[in-house]
mmCIF file of C-alpha atoms in Angstrom:
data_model
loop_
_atom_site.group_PDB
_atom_site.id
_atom_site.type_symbol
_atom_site.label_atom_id
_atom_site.label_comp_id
_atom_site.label_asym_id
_atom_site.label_seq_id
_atom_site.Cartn_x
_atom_site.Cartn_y
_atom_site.Cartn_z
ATOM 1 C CA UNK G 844 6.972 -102.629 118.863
ATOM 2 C CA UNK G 845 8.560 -99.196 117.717
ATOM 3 C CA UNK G 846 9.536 -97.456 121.165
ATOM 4 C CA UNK G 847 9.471 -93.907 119.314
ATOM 5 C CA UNK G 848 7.647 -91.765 121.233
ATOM 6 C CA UNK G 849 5.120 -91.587 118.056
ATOM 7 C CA UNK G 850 4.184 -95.136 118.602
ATOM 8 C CA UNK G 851 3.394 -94.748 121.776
ATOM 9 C CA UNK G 852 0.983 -91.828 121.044
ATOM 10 C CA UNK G 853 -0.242 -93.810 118.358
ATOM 11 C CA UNK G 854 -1.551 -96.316 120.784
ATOM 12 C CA UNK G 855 -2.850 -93.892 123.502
ATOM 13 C CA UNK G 856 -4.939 -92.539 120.558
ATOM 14 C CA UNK G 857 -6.589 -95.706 119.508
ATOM 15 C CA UNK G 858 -7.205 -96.265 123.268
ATOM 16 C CA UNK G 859 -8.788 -92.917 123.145
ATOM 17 C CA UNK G 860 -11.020 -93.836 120.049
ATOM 18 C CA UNK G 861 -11.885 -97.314 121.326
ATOM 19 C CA UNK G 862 -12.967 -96.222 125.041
ATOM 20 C CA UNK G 863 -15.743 -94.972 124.338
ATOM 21 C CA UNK G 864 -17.119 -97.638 121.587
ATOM 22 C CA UNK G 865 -16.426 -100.380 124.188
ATOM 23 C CA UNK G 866 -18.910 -98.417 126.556
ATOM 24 C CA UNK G 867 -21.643 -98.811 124.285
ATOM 25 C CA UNK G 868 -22.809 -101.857 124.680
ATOM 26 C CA UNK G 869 -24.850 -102.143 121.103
ATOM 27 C CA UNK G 870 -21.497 -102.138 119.857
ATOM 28 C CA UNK G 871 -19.741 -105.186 121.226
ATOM 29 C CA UNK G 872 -19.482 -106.527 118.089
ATOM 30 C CA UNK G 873 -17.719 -103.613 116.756
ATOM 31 C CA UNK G 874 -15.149 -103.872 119.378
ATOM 32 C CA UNK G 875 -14.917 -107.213 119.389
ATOM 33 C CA UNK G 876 -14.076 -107.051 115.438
ATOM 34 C CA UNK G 877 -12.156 -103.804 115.849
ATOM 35 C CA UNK G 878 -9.905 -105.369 118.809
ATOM 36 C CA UNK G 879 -9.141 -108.465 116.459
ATOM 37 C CA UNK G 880 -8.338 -106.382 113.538
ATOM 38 C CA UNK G 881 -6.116 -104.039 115.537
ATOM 39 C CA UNK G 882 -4.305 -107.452 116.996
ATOM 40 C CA UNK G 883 -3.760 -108.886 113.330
ATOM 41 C CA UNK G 884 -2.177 -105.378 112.168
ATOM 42 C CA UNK G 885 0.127 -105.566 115.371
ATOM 43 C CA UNK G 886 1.087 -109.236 114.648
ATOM 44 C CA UNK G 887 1.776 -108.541 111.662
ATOM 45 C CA UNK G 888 3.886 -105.401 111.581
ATOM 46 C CA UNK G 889 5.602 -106.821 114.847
ATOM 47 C CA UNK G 890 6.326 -110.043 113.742
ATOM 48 C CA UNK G 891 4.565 -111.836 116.299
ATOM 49 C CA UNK G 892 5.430 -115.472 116.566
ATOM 50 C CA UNK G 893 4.311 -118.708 118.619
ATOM 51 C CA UNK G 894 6.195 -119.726 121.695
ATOM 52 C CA UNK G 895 6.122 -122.625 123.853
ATOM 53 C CA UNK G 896 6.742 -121.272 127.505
ATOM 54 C CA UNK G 897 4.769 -118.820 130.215
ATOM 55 C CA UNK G 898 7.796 -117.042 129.919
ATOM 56 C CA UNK G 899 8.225 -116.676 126.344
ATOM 57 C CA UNK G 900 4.978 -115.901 125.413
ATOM 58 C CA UNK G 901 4.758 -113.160 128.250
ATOM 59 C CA UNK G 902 8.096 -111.517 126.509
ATOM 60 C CA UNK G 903 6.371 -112.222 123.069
ATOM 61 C CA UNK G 904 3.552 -110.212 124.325
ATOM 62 C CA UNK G 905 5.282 -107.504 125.730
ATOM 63 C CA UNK G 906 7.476 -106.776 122.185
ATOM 64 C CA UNK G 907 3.828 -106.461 120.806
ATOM 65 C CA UNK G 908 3.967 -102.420 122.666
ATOM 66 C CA UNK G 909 5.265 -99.211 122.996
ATOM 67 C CA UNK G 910 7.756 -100.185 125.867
ATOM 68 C CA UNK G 911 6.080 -97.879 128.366
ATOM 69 C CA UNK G 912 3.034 -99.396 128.240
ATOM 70 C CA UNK G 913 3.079 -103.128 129.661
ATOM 71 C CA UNK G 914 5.519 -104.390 132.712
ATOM 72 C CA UNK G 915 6.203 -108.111 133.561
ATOM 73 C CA UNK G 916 5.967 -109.266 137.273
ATOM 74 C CA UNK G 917 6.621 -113.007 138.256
ATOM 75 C CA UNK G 918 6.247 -116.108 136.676
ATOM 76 C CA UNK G 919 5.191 -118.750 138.935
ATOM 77 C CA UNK G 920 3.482 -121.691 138.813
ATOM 78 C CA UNK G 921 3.383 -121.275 134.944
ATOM 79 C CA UNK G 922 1.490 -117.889 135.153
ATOM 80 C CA UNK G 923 3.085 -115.122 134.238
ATOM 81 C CA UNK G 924 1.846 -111.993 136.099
ATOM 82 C CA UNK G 925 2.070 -108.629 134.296
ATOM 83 C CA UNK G 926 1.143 -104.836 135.027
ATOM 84 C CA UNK G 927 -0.748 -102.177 132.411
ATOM 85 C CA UNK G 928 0.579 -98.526 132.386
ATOM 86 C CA UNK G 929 -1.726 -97.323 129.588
ATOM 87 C CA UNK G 930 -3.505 -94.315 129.599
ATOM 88 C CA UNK G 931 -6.516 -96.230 129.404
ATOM 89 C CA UNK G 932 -9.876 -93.675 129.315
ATOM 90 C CA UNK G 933 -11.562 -96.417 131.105
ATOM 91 C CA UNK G 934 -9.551 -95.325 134.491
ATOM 92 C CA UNK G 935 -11.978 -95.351 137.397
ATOM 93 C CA UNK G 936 -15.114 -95.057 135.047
ATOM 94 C CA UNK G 937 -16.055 -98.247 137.058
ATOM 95 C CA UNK G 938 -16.903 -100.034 133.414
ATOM 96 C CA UNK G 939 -14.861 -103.143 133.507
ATOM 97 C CA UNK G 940 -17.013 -105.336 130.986
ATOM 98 C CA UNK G 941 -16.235 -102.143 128.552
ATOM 99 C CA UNK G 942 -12.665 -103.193 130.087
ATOM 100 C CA UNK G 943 -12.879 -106.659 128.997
ATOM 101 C CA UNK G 944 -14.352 -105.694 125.561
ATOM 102 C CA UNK G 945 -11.268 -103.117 124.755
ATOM 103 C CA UNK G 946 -8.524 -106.435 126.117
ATOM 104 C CA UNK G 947 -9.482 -108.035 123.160
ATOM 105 C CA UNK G 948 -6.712 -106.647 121.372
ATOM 106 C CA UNK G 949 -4.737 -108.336 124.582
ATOM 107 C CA UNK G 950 -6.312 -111.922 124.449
ATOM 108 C CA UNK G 951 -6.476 -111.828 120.839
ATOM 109 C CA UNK G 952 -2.336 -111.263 120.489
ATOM 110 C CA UNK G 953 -2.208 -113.725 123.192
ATOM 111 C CA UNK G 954 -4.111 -116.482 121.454
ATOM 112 C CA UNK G 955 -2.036 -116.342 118.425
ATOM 113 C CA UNK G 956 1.549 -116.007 120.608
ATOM 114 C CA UNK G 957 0.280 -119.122 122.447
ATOM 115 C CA UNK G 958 -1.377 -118.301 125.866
ATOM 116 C CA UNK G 959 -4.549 -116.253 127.408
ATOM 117 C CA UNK G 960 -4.750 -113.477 129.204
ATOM 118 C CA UNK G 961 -7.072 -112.823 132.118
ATOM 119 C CA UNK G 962 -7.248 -109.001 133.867
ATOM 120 C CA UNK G 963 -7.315 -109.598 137.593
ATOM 121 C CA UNK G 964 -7.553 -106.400 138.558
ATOM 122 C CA UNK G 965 -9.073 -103.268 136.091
ATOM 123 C CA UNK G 966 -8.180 -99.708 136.525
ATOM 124 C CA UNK G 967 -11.749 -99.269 135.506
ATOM 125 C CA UNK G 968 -12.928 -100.195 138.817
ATOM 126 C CA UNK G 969 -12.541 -96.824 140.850
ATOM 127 C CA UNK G 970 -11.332 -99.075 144.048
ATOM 128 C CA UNK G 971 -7.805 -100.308 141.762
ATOM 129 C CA UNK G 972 -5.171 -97.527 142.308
ATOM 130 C CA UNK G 973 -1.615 -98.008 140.353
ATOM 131 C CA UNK G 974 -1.779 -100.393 137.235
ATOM 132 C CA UNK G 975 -3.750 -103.244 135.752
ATOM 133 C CA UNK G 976 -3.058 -106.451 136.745
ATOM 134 C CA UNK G 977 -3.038 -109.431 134.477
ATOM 135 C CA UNK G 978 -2.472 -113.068 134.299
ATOM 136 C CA UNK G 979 -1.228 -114.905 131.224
ATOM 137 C CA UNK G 980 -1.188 -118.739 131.143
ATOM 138 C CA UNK G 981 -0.458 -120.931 127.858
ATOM 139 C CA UNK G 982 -3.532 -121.485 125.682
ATOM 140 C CA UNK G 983 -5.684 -124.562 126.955
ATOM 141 C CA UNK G 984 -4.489 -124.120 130.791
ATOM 142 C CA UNK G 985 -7.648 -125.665 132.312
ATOM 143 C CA UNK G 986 -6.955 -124.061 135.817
ATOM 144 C CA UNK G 987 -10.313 -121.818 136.960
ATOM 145 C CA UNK G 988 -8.381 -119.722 139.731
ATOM 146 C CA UNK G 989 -8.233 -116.615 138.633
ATOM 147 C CA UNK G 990 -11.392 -114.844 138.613
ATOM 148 C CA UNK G 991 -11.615 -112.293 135.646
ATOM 149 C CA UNK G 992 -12.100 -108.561 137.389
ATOM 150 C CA UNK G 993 -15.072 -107.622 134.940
ATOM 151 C CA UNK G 994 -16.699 -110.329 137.243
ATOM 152 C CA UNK G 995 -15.895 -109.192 140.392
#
């Protein structure tokens, strides 16, 4: 993605918009459809492409944002393990299935690059201090080990 300063403000203000539809739980469908949309637009404009390994498809993902925004930790045991810096206005709101809704965008991008993404820890939960923690495997991993933090 552009790393102008203007596309990162662009994305802090659809997270800004988008927080507060994702808390409304007559509008999951909304989200869900807006999330998708906003994924297609970014795969599009970005040129997102398929790729074959944790590794690459975790980089793949990653080109998808403002560079400030996303980190990427280990890969290990073919999970990649990956940090969110947004300025999310879920932080500490303690609303992590309005959390899940709004990572649509994330496992949306994902499913199209080739993997899935599961958020092991949310900043939504007040207890989570520093970033977001996430997961991403390739698409059709059958492991169940990671336990999604919207279910925690």
């Amino acid at each position: 993605m552009n790393n102008h300063p203007r596309a990162l403000r662009r994305f802090e203000n659809i997270l800004k918009l988008t927080g507060p539809i994702a808390r409304n739980t007559r509008l999951n469908l909304v989200t869900k459809y807006w999330m998708r949309a906003l994924a297609k637009l970014t795969l599009l404009t970005n040129t997102g492409r398929q790729k074959n390994t944790v590794g690459d498809i975790a980089d793949e993902w990653l080109r998808m944002f403002p560079k400030e925004i996303n980190t990427l930790g280990k890969v290990r045991d073919n999970t990649a393990y990956a940090q969110v810096h947004a300025n999310c206005p879920l932080v500490g709101s303690g609303d992590t299935h309005a959390c899940f809704r709004m990572m649509e965008y994330d496992r949306a991008l994902l499913k199209k690059i080739g993997g899935e993404l599961t958020v092991i820890a949310s900043r939504a939960n007040p207890r989570v201090s520093g970033p977001c923690q996430v997961a991403i495997r390739k698409q059709g991993d059958k492991r169940a080990d990671l336990i999604p933090a919207h279910l925690l």
